[in-house]
Tab-separated table of C-alpha atoms in Angstrom:
chain	number	residue	atom	x	y	z
F	279	MET	CA	9.227	-7.848	3.562
F	280	THR	CA	12.675	-6.297	3.686
F	281	PRO	CA	12.503	-2.578	4.589
F	282	GLY	CA	14.029	0.043	2.321
F	283	THR	CA	13.656	-2.021	-0.855
F	284	ARG	CA	12.679	-0.927	-4.325
F	285	LEU	CA	9.970	-1.630	-6.912
F	286	ARG	CA	10.886	-1.187	-10.528
F	287	VAL	CA	7.963	0.273	-12.450
F	288	HIS	CA	7.561	1.936	-15.784
F	289	ALA	CA	5.071	4.705	-16.484
F	290	MET	CA	2.487	4.298	-19.216
F	291	GLU	CA	3.071	6.835	-21.948
F	292	GLY	CA	0.535	9.410	-23.007
F	293	SER	CA	-1.448	9.608	-19.793
F	294	SER	CA	-1.893	12.961	-18.036
F	295	GLY	CA	-3.352	11.378	-14.932
F	296	THR	CA	-5.455	14.201	-13.515
F	297	ALA	CA	-7.676	11.654	-11.733
F	298	GLY	CA	-4.723	10.247	-9.821
F	299	ARG	CA	-1.775	7.885	-10.128
F	300	VAL	CA	-2.543	4.175	-9.921
F	301	LEU	CA	-0.003	1.397	-9.511
F	302	VAL	CA	-1.246	-1.888	-11.007
F	303	ILE	CA	0.462	-5.057	-9.785
F	304	VAL	CA	-1.274	-7.757	-11.804
F	305	ALA	CA	-0.170	-10.904	-13.625
F	306	ALA	CA	0.442	-10.361	-17.327
F	307	GLY	CA	-2.419	-11.132	-19.682
F	308	PRO	CA	-5.270	-9.613	-21.720
F	309	ALA	CA	-7.196	-8.784	-18.562
F	310	VAL	CA	-4.489	-6.413	-17.339
F	311	LYS	CA	-4.367	-4.684	-20.712
F	312	ALA	CA	-8.110	-4.086	-20.551
F	313	LEU	CA	-7.772	-2.802	-16.995
F	314	VAL	CA	-4.949	-0.409	-17.848
F	315	ALA	CA	-6.866	0.844	-20.884
F	316	ALA	CA	-9.985	1.468	-18.793
F	317	LEU	CA	-7.982	3.332	-16.138
F	318	THR	CA	-6.242	5.424	-18.766
F	319	ARG	CA	-9.558	6.331	-20.406
F	320	ALA	CA	-10.757	7.443	-16.974
F	321	ASP	CA	-7.778	9.834	-16.829
F	322	PHE	CA	-5.689	7.938	-14.305
F	323	ALA	CA	-1.901	7.823	-14.720
F	324	VAL	CA	-1.053	4.130	-14.643
F	325	ASP	CA	2.167	2.421	-13.641
F	326	SER	CA	2.099	-1.317	-14.018
F	327	CYS	CA	4.129	-4.254	-12.801
F	328	THR	CA	3.218	-7.572	-14.375
F	329	GLY	CA	5.661	-9.764	-12.496
F	330	GLU	CA	5.870	-10.284	-8.773
F	331	PRO	CA	7.962	-7.391	-7.499
F	332	LEU	CA	11.007	-8.551	-5.630
F	333	GLU	CA	11.071	-5.291	-3.767
F	334	ILE	CA	8.850	-2.270	-3.302
F	335	GLU	CA	9.643	1.389	-2.840
F	336	VAL	CA	6.956	2.947	-0.718
F	337	SER	CA	7.732	6.452	-1.924
F	338	ALA	CA	6.731	5.549	-5.491
F	339	GLY	CA	4.053	8.223	-5.161
F	340	ALA	CA	1.080	6.042	-6.070
F	341	ASP	CA	-2.302	7.404	-4.976
F	342	LEU	CA	-3.750	3.884	-5.097
F	343	ILE	CA	-2.543	0.325	-5.680
F	344	ILE	CA	-4.463	-2.407	-7.527
F	345	LEU	CA	-3.166	-5.776	-6.490
F	346	ASP	CA	-3.605	-9.310	-7.848
F	347	LEU	CA	-3.310	-11.409	-4.706
F	348	GLU	CA	-3.023	-14.694	-6.621
F	349	MET	CA	0.230	-13.464	-8.136
F	350	PHE	CA	1.761	-13.648	-4.665
F	351	GLY	CA	0.214	-16.913	-3.550
F	352	ALA	CA	0.849	-17.578	0.123
F	353	ARG	CA	2.923	-14.392	0.441
F	354	ALA	CA	0.001	-12.123	-0.476
F	355	ILE	CA	-1.075	-11.182	3.043
F	356	GLY	CA	2.521	-10.600	4.066
F	357	PHE	CA	3.017	-8.309	1.073
F	358	VAL	CA	0.010	-6.195	2.012
F	359	ALA	CA	1.029	-6.049	5.664
F	360	GLY	CA	4.549	-5.113	4.594
F	361	LEU	CA	3.217	-2.219	2.529
F	362	ARG	CA	1.300	-0.880	5.519
F	363	ASP	CA	4.173	-1.418	7.938
F	364	ALA	CA	6.497	0.445	5.577
F	365	GLY	CA	4.240	3.509	5.757
F	366	PHE	CA	2.096	3.211	2.624
F	367	HIS	CA	-1.307	4.539	3.745
F	368	SER	CA	-2.977	5.129	0.390
F	369	PRO	CA	-5.865	2.879	-0.656
F	370	ILE	CA	-5.337	-0.695	-1.891
F	371	ILE	CA	-7.798	-2.598	-4.078
F	372	ALA	CA	-7.095	-6.317	-4.165
F	373	PHE	CA	-8.710	-9.038	-6.172
F	374	ALA	CA	-8.459	-12.792	-6.602
F	375	VAL	CA	-10.209	-14.847	-9.262
F	376	ASP	CA	-10.456	-17.920	-7.036
F	377	SER	CA	-10.924	-16.725	-3.520
F	378	ASP	CA	-12.492	-17.834	-0.286
F	379	GLU	CA	-13.940	-15.616	2.398
F	380	ALA	CA	-11.255	-16.463	4.939
F	381	SER	CA	-8.537	-15.192	2.592
F	382	ALA	CA	-10.591	-12.115	1.835
F	383	ARG	CA	-11.026	-11.355	5.518
F	384	ARG	CA	-7.301	-11.791	6.199
F	385	ALA	CA	-6.448	-9.488	3.304
F	386	ILE	CA	-8.803	-6.810	4.615
F	387	GLU	CA	-7.392	-7.113	8.122
F	388	ALA	CA	-3.873	-6.752	6.708
F	389	GLY	CA	-4.827	-3.422	5.097
F	390	VAL	CA	-6.720	-4.003	1.848
F	391	ASP	CA	-9.460	-1.414	1.458
F	392	ARG	CA	-11.606	-3.150	-1.148
F	393	TYR	CA	-11.562	-6.831	-2.026
F	394	LEU	CA	-13.011	-8.138	-5.266
F	395	ALA	CA	-13.603	-11.799	-5.997
F	396	GLY	CA	-13.872	-13.251	-9.460
F	397	PRO	CA	-12.592	-12.135	-12.874
F	398	ILE	CA	-11.355	-8.594	-13.376
F	399	ASP	CA	-14.187	-6.164	-14.142
F	400	PRO	CA	-12.341	-3.066	-15.410
F	401	LEU	CA	-15.335	-0.725	-15.174
F	402	GLN	CA	-16.079	-1.700	-11.612
F	403	ILE	CA	-12.441	-1.326	-10.604
F	404	VAL	CA	-12.361	2.144	-12.167
F	405	ALA	CA	-15.498	3.083	-10.228
F	406	ARG	CA	-13.903	1.840	-7.017
F	407	CYS	CA	-10.742	3.834	-7.721
F	408	ARG	CA	-12.829	6.968	-8.112
F	409	SER	CA	-14.733	6.191	-4.919
F	410	LEU	CA	-11.582	5.629	-2.862
F	411	LEU	CA	-9.742	8.666	-4.179
F	412	ARG	CA	-12.817	10.743	-3.430
F	413	ARG	CA	-12.396	9.631	0.177
F	414	VAL	CA	-8.752	10.705	0.218
F	415	ALA	CA	-9.717	14.090	-1.229
F	416	VAL	CA	-12.242	14.615	1.597
F	417	GLN	CA	-9.503	13.914	4.149
F	418	ASN	CA	-7.034	16.289	2.491
F	419	ALA	CA	-9.617	19.082	2.120
F	420	SER	CA	-9.550	19.836	5.833
F	421	VAL	CA	-5.919	21.061	5.683
F	422	THR	CA	-5.047	24.587	4.474
F	423	GLN	CA	-1.483	25.812	3.947
F	424	VAL	CA	-0.488	29.484	3.805
F	425	GLY	CA	3.271	29.786	3.594
F	426	CYS	CA	4.644	28.101	6.697
F	427	LEU	CA	1.252	28.135	8.420
F	428	GLN	CA	-0.734	24.900	8.241
F	429	ILE	CA	-4.287	24.742	9.546
F	430	ASP	CA	-6.200	21.492	10.014
F	431	ALA	CA	-9.872	22.395	10.350
F	432	ALA	CA	-10.939	18.900	11.388
F	433	ALA	CA	-8.329	18.588	14.133
F	434	MET	CA	-8.592	22.293	15.009
F	435	THR	CA	-4.849	22.647	15.074
F	436	ALA	CA	-2.542	25.275	13.622
F	437	HIS	CA	1.155	24.756	13.061
F	438	ILE	CA	4.023	26.986	12.009
F	439	GLY	CA	6.361	24.365	10.630
F	440	CYS	CA	6.635	21.841	13.436
F	441	THR	CA	5.538	24.304	16.112
F	442	LYS	CA	1.970	24.004	17.268
F	443	LEU	CA	0.119	27.230	18.116
F	444	ASN	CA	-1.861	27.117	21.320
F	445	LEU	CA	-4.931	29.053	20.225
F	446	SER	CA	-8.283	29.599	21.836
F	447	HIS	CA	-11.406	28.486	19.982
F	448	SER	CA	-12.160	32.032	18.793
F	449	GLN	CA	-8.585	32.720	17.722
F	450	PHE	CA	-8.549	29.485	15.745
F	451	ALA	CA	-11.875	30.286	14.095
F	452	ILE	CA	-10.628	33.682	12.917
F	453	LEU	CA	-7.311	32.316	11.705
F	454	GLU	CA	-9.116	29.573	9.774
F	455	GLN	CA	-11.375	32.115	8.071
F	456	LEU	CA	-8.389	34.256	7.130
F	457	ALA	CA	-6.503	31.213	5.827
F	458	ARG	CA	-9.430	30.154	3.619
F	459	ARG	CA	-9.274	33.596	2.052
F	460	ALA	CA	-5.499	33.886	2.020
F	461	GLY	CA	-4.479	36.882	-0.016
F	462	GLN	CA	-8.010	38.311	0.091
F	463	VAL	CA	-9.510	40.740	2.562
F	464	ALA	CA	-11.906	39.409	5.200
F	465	THR	CA	-14.097	42.153	6.649
F	466	ARG	CA	-14.633	42.550	10.377
F	467	GLN	CA	-18.343	41.845	9.896
F	468	LEU	CA	-17.639	38.578	8.112
F	469	LEU	CA	-15.337	37.428	10.911
F	470	LEU	CA	-17.913	38.422	13.522
F	471	ASP	CA	-20.652	36.526	11.701
F	472	ARG	CA	-18.486	33.407	11.548
F	473	LEU	CA	-17.715	33.651	15.258
F	474	TYR	CA	-21.142	34.474	16.616
F	475	GLY	CA	-23.511	33.402	13.854
F	476	GLY	CA	-25.241	36.776	13.867
F	477	ILE	CA	-26.618	36.198	17.369
F	478	ASP	CA	-25.733	38.600	20.184
F	479	THR	CA	-22.850	39.922	18.116
F	480	PRO	CA	-20.525	42.054	20.242
F	481	SER	CA	-18.737	45.197	19.113
F	482	PRO	CA	-16.597	44.785	15.955
F	483	GLY	CA	-13.651	45.886	18.067
F	484	VAL	CA	-13.512	42.395	19.580
F	485	VAL	CA	-12.078	41.161	16.272
F	486	ASP	CA	-9.126	43.495	16.731
F	487	VAL	CA	-8.449	41.913	20.128
F	488	PHE	CA	-8.305	38.446	18.569
F	489	ILE	CA	-6.162	39.693	15.661
F	490	HIS	CA	-3.707	41.249	18.124
F	491	ALA	CA	-3.423	37.927	19.986
F	492	LEU	CA	-2.961	36.021	16.714
F	493	ARG	CA	-0.186	38.363	15.650
F	494	ARG	CA	1.573	37.691	18.960
F	495	HIS	CA	1.325	33.931	18.385
F	496	LEU	CA	2.631	34.202	14.822
F	497	ALA	CA	5.500	36.497	15.831
F	498	ALA	CA	6.514	34.234	18.722
F	499	ALA	CA	6.674	31.316	16.270
F	500	LYS	CA	8.807	33.446	13.934
F	501	SER	CA	6.239	32.952	11.226
F	502	THR	CA	6.695	34.428	7.780
F	503	THR	CA	2.905	34.426	7.437
F	504	ARG	CA	1.425	37.781	8.444
F	505	ILE	CA	-1.973	39.312	9.134
F	506	GLU	CA	-2.215	42.655	7.390
F	507	THR	CA	-4.741	45.346	8.343
F	508	VAL	CA	-6.583	46.848	5.394
F	509	ARG	CA	-7.680	50.146	6.878
F	510	GLY	CA	-11.426	50.638	7.002
F	511	ILE	CA	-12.167	47.196	5.550
F	512	GLY	CA	-10.713	44.253	7.380
F	513	PHE	CA	-7.744	41.910	7.493
F	514	CYS	CA	-5.756	39.831	5.070
F	515	LEU	CA	-3.521	36.819	5.711
F	516	HIS	CA	-0.576	36.336	3.420
F	517	ALA	CA	2.828	34.700	3.374
F	518	LEU	CA	5.721	37.154	3.087
F	519	GLY	CA	6.849	37.419	-0.496
F	520	ASN	CA	3.298	36.827	-1.779
F	521	THR	CA	1.981	40.416	-1.428
F	522	ASP	CA	1.304	42.599	-4.492
S	213	MET	CA	-19.466	1.671	15.782
S	214	LYS	CA	-22.817	3.298	15.051
S	215	ILE	CA	-24.509	1.830	11.994
S	216	ILE	CA	-27.827	2.810	10.434
S	217	THR	CA	-29.411	0.095	8.288
S	218	GLY	CA	-32.339	-0.141	5.947
S	219	GLY	CA	-33.332	-1.952	2.831
S	220	GLU	CA	-36.075	-3.137	0.562
S	221	ALA	CA	-34.537	-6.556	-0.045
S	222	ALA	CA	-35.817	-8.458	2.970
S	223	ARG	CA	-33.344	-11.302	3.192
S	224	PRO	CA	-30.116	-9.280	3.153
S	225	SER	CA	-31.628	-6.644	5.453
S	226	ALA	CA	-32.561	-9.111	8.166
S	227	SER	CA	-29.190	-10.881	7.961
S	228	VAL	CA	-27.288	-7.598	8.092
S	229	LEU	CA	-29.198	-6.449	11.143
S	230	ALA	CA	-28.601	-9.742	12.924
S	231	ALA	CA	-24.876	-9.745	12.119
S	232	LEU	CA	-24.333	-6.168	13.290
S	233	THR	CA	-26.282	-6.702	16.502
S	234	ARG	CA	-24.361	-9.914	17.335
S	235	ALA	CA	-21.106	-8.006	16.807
S	236	SER	CA	-22.251	-5.478	19.442
S	237	HIS	CA	-22.403	-2.514	17.115
S	238	VAL	CA	-24.850	0.263	17.939
S	239	VAL	CA	-27.531	-0.223	15.300
S	240	ASP	CA	-30.548	1.808	14.255
S	241	ALA	CA	-32.697	-0.127	11.785
S	242	THR	CA	-35.137	1.587	9.428
S	243	GLY	CA	-37.634	0.189	6.961
S	244	SER	CA	-35.992	1.169	3.691
S	245	SER	CA	-32.771	2.399	2.125
S	246	ARG	CA	-34.235	5.864	1.633
S	247	ASP	CA	-35.324	6.008	5.259
S	248	ALA	CA	-31.850	4.960	6.376
S	249	LEU	CA	-30.195	7.710	4.331
S	250	ASP	CA	-32.701	10.322	5.481
S	251	PHE	CA	-32.330	9.309	9.119
S	252	ALA	CA	-28.532	9.364	8.882
S	253	ARG	CA	-28.726	13.055	7.965
S	254	LEU	CA	-30.363	13.777	11.304
S	255	THR	CA	-28.000	11.917	13.579
S	256	ALA	CA	-24.319	11.070	13.816
S	257	CYS	CA	-23.222	7.645	12.570
S	258	ASP	CA	-20.156	5.861	11.280
S	259	ALA	CA	-21.846	4.063	8.395
S	260	VAL	CA	-25.124	3.550	6.580
S	261	VAL	CA	-25.764	0.021	5.288
S	262	ILE	CA	-28.452	-0.218	2.644
S	263	CYS	CA	-29.922	-3.174	0.788
S	264	PRO	CA	-31.662	-1.619	-2.206
S	265	GLU	CA	-33.794	-3.751	-4.450
S	266	PHE	CA	-33.074	-1.493	-7.408
S	267	ALA	CA	-30.307	1.044	-7.980
S	268	ASP	CA	-32.699	3.363	-9.788
S	269	GLY	CA	-32.404	7.117	-10.274
S	270	ALA	CA	-34.199	7.911	-7.031
S	271	MET	CA	-31.806	5.721	-5.035
S	272	LEU	CA	-28.758	7.247	-6.694
S	273	CYS	CA	-30.096	10.749	-5.979
S	274	ALA	CA	-30.670	9.828	-2.345
S	275	ILE	CA	-27.093	8.591	-2.033
S	276	SER	CA	-25.719	11.717	-3.735
S	277	ALA	CA	-27.755	13.979	-1.470
S	278	PHE	CA	-26.567	12.149	1.616
S	279	ARG	CA	-22.950	12.267	0.440
S	280	THR	CA	-23.217	16.044	-0.053
S	281	HIS	CA	-24.679	16.486	3.414
S	282	SER	CA	-22.392	14.036	5.240
S	283	PRO	CA	-19.091	13.583	3.418
S	284	GLN	CA	-17.572	11.560	6.266
S	285	ALA	CA	-19.974	8.679	7.026
S	286	ALA	CA	-19.429	5.509	4.981
S	287	ILE	CA	-22.159	4.104	2.750
S	288	VAL	CA	-22.135	0.357	2.099
S	289	ALA	CA	-24.667	-1.158	-0.284
S	290	ILE	CA	-25.449	-4.859	-0.238
S	291	LEU	CA	-26.872	-6.341	-3.411
S	292	ASN	CA	-28.335	-9.715	-4.143
S	293	ILE	CA	-26.061	-12.001	-6.121
S	294	GLY	CA	-26.441	-11.226	-9.811
S	295	GLU	CA	-27.205	-7.540	-9.303
S	296	SER	CA	-23.599	-6.438	-9.776
S	297	ARG	CA	-24.543	-4.323	-12.771
S	298	ASP	CA	-25.797	-1.713	-10.351
S	299	ALA	CA	-22.482	-1.447	-8.502
S	300	GLU	CA	-20.843	1.214	-10.675
S	301	GLY	CA	-23.819	3.555	-10.459
S	302	LEU	CA	-23.942	3.228	-6.676
S	303	LEU	CA	-20.191	3.840	-6.350
S	304	ASP	CA	-20.245	6.890	-8.595
S	305	ALA	CA	-23.247	8.297	-6.699
S	306	GLY	CA	-21.223	8.192	-3.461
S	307	ALA	CA	-21.285	4.682	-2.006
S	308	ASP	CA	-17.994	3.575	-0.469
S	309	ASP	CA	-18.432	-0.137	-1.118
S	310	VAL	CA	-20.869	-2.427	-2.857
S	311	LEU	CA	-20.795	-6.067	-1.969
S	312	PRO	CA	-22.794	-9.131	-2.881
S	313	PHE	CA	-24.954	-10.732	-0.238
S	314	THR	CA	-23.240	-13.980	0.652
S	315	GLY	CA	-24.854	-14.571	4.028
S	316	SER	CA	-21.434	-14.478	5.717
S	317	ALA	CA	-21.465	-12.207	8.746
S	318	THR	CA	-17.680	-12.169	9.170
S	319	PHE	CA	-17.149	-11.115	5.563
S	320	LEU	CA	-19.739	-8.349	5.881
S	321	LEU	CA	-18.205	-7.065	9.118
S	322	ALA	CA	-14.695	-7.073	7.629
S	323	ARG	CA	-15.801	-5.110	4.553
S	324	LEU	CA	-17.793	-2.690	6.698
S	325	THR	CA	-14.837	-2.087	9.024
S	326	ALA	CA	-12.587	-1.435	6.017
S	327	ALA	CA	-15.057	1.105	4.607
S	328	ILE	CA	-15.434	2.914	7.931
S	329	ARG	CA	-11.717	3.066	8.726
S	330	ARG	CA	-10.920	4.451	5.254
S	331	ALA	CA	-13.726	7.027	5.661
S	332	TRP	CA	-11.853	8.413	8.674
S	333	GLY	CA	-8.441	8.249	7.003
S	334	HIS	CA	-7.100	5.035	8.552
S	335	ALA	CA	-5.377	2.428	6.393
S	336	VAL	CA	-5.534	-0.418	8.934
S	337	SER	CA	-7.858	-1.472	11.722
S	338	ASP	CA	-5.199	-0.994	14.416
S	339	ILE	CA	-5.393	2.671	15.411
S	340	GLN	CA	-2.426	4.100	17.291
S	341	VAL	CA	-2.633	7.151	19.533
S	342	GLY	CA	0.762	7.459	21.122
S	343	ALA	CA	1.247	4.293	23.166
S	344	LEU	CA	-2.462	3.484	23.044
S	345	SER	CA	-3.518	0.908	20.464
S	346	LEU	CA	-7.096	0.018	19.602
S	347	ARG	CA	-8.301	-2.631	17.161
S	348	LEU	CA	-11.567	-1.688	15.494
S	349	GLY	CA	-14.516	-3.940	16.096
S	350	GLN	CA	-12.591	-6.307	18.371
S	351	PHE	CA	-13.188	-4.648	21.739
S	352	GLU	CA	-9.447	-4.706	22.337
S	353	CYS	CA	-7.386	-1.847	23.682
S	354	ASN	CA	-3.890	-1.842	25.067
S	355	VAL	CA	-1.348	0.688	26.210
S	356	ASP	CA	2.287	-0.284	25.776
S	357	GLY	CA	1.173	-3.892	25.401
S	358	HIS	CA	-0.900	-3.875	28.619
S	359	ILE	CA	-4.485	-4.820	27.871
S	360	ILE	CA	-7.066	-2.505	29.383
S	361	ALA	CA	-10.376	-4.005	30.437
S	362	LEU	CA	-13.174	-1.727	29.254
S	363	THR	CA	-16.905	-1.900	29.538
S	364	ARG	CA	-18.889	-1.977	26.329
S	365	MET	CA	-19.772	1.717	26.501
S	366	GLU	CA	-16.253	2.753	27.470
S	367	TYR	CA	-14.961	0.859	24.441
S	368	HIS	CA	-17.541	2.463	22.135
S	369	LEU	CA	-16.531	5.899	23.375
S	370	LEU	CA	-12.849	5.164	22.898
S	371	GLU	CA	-13.479	3.682	19.447
S	372	ALA	CA	-15.520	6.720	18.322
S	373	LEU	CA	-12.778	9.098	19.462
S	374	ALA	CA	-9.985	6.928	18.020
S	375	LEU	CA	-11.639	6.894	14.599
S	376	ARG	CA	-11.763	10.693	14.837
S	377	ARG	CA	-8.265	10.847	16.319
S	378	GLY	CA	-7.144	14.402	16.939
S	379	GLN	CA	-10.561	15.914	16.143
S	380	LEU	CA	-12.852	17.592	18.626
S	381	VAL	CA	-16.082	15.600	18.955
S	382	ALA	CA	-19.076	17.251	20.596
S	383	ARG	CA	-20.792	15.563	23.536
S	384	GLN	CA	-24.074	15.449	21.622
S	385	THR	CA	-22.363	13.693	18.700
S	386	LEU	CA	-20.930	11.102	21.083
S	387	LEU	CA	-24.369	10.516	22.610
S	388	GLU	CA	-25.753	9.829	19.135
S	389	LEU	CA	-22.862	7.491	18.319
S	390	LEU	CA	-23.124	5.488	21.531
S	391	TYR	CA	-26.883	5.116	21.818
S	392	CYS	CA	-29.677	3.985	19.560
S	393	ALA	CA	-32.457	6.376	18.625
S	394	GLY	CA	-35.198	6.269	21.203
S	395	ASN	CA	-32.800	6.012	24.125
S	396	GLU	CA	-32.598	9.168	26.183
S	397	PRO	CA	-29.404	8.972	28.152
S	398	LEU	CA	-28.375	11.807	30.398
S	399	PRO	CA	-25.804	14.049	28.691
S	400	LYS	CA	-23.534	13.471	31.658
S	401	ALA	CA	-23.275	9.797	30.721
S	402	ILE	CA	-20.447	10.683	28.316
S	403	ASP	CA	-18.602	12.497	31.087
S	404	LEU	CA	-18.959	9.436	33.313
S	405	PHE	CA	-17.521	7.108	30.663
S	406	ALA	CA	-14.738	9.606	29.941
S	407	HIS	CA	-13.905	9.815	33.652
S	408	ASN	CA	-13.663	6.030	33.923
S	409	LEU	CA	-11.553	5.842	30.773
S	410	ARG	CA	-9.142	8.449	32.081
S	411	ARG	CA	-8.830	6.555	35.352
S	412	LYS	CA	-8.011	3.281	33.570
S	413	LEU	CA	-5.534	4.952	31.222
S	414	ALA	CA	-3.862	6.772	34.104
S	415	ALA	CA	-3.459	3.444	35.921
S	416	THR	CA	-1.173	2.298	33.090
S	417	GLY	CA	1.046	5.320	33.640
S	418	ASN	CA	-0.184	7.013	30.464
S	419	ALA	CA	-2.394	10.012	31.078
S	420	GLY	CA	-3.547	12.951	28.972
S	421	TYR	CA	-4.933	11.063	25.964
S	422	LEU	CA	-8.522	12.083	26.507
S	423	GLU	CA	-8.979	15.853	26.642
S	424	THR	CA	-12.119	17.849	27.316
S	425	ARG	CA	-12.476	21.223	25.623
S	426	GLY	CA	-15.748	22.884	26.548
S	427	LYS	CA	-18.544	20.561	25.412
S	428	ALA	CA	-16.284	18.429	23.240
S	429	PHE	CA	-13.773	15.640	23.670
S	430	VAL	CA	-10.651	14.770	21.741
S	431	LEU	CA	-8.291	11.795	21.786
S	432	ARG	CA	-4.688	12.626	21.038
S	433	SER	CA	-1.199	11.743	22.205
S	434	GLY	CA	-0.796	13.079	25.716
S	435	GLY	CA	0.679	16.586	26.063
S	436	ALA	CA	2.976	18.327	23.573
S	437	ILE	CA	4.874	16.117	21.211
S	438	ALA	CA	8.598	16.010	22.019
S	439	GLY	CA	10.392	18.747	20.084
S	440	GLU	CA	7.134	20.568	19.370
S	441	PRO	CA	6.926	23.575	21.713
S	442	GLU	CA	3.557	25.230	22.267
S	443	LEU	CA	3.595	29.026	22.336
S	444	GLY	CA	1.443	31.566	24.099
S	445	SER	CA	-1.558	30.942	26.273
S	446	ALA	CA	-5.221	30.674	25.367
S	447	ALA	CA	-7.084	34.016	25.631
């Protein structure tokens, strides 16, 4: 696979695609028409390529690729591996009408997420697309962005642009709670409850200590995201330019 | 990887259990699909493999409930040949993959590995953490091309952390991932494996991958990334 190459695709008309954007690389025929129709009915935006692509542009923006391995013959595994090597990490569903388990295993090892043997079953492929994109949504849900501040709850990291903030566990917990409610006020009691779970809760003043430290971190990183004190109530995180 | 199995269809269930055990996965076997899903809510695991006889409403509800409780663990359903009509219902309820029972252990293991790696956000089975590279399910690990010899438990620990790359994983979670139910290892066992792993990684000239933060562990590229300054100090 030659790096930096390009796939020519055309978008299907009339599809809003709120369920996601699917790239279908399948040999021309009635089966592909039925598949595209089923995906469109399920509210996917569908781009299709019915001839073997000479080149592929990884930044095509597809949320998922459906791939007919038989269209590529012996080059199928190399095509999949090339996609992954070029940085395409979104899910791939591959199928082959006449397949053997050794080919299936090699395809999966190369980077195929789901492998289907036998004739195209449009309804099952649509169900698998939904299942895989649900997975991607779970992964993306752990990341919150407030202006230049990005918080990854799963990794417990906070970044201002490319700069990582070195926060303690408690500081991170408070910042995460503020980020989830960006633009809204989080009371001191709410932040305390999240930190201590209502057990042996210290004085509410401890929240102010953590807020002071967080402000120092944000200022040192030259962040445009600020923590505002709402007197008598609590704190609010907002990106500069987004306040009322 | 830690797998919980269960199923009503006897033949697939027994074959699945045998295949997973031969591949040196950590396996907890239960008597039914419902039991497997219920048990997986109580303990950490990478995947639940079920062999339902029927994909009826109760089964779909059990899968949905488990998916709500544990959005991360993969669910793989194995159906007898000819039962493919149930696949869509299982997938929409929350299963990650539905595959026909072919009796092939290698095919099952490949599909299971694909489901688990996607559940944790990985597109391929080779997981990279800086110069460290680990291939899922193959008991292979190398740093800068130098193969590191690991014991079975050291590999399981490294694999669990690599799947959850960059995430803090509690010691208790790691105990549940590395041991079957019924075993009662000392909590310090994880610290011992981590110590040995650090020693072997340090011997390759690459240290700092495995961090301890309180009662949790995390695997990430050693130290600050070049060009990414860290500010302030932890309070």
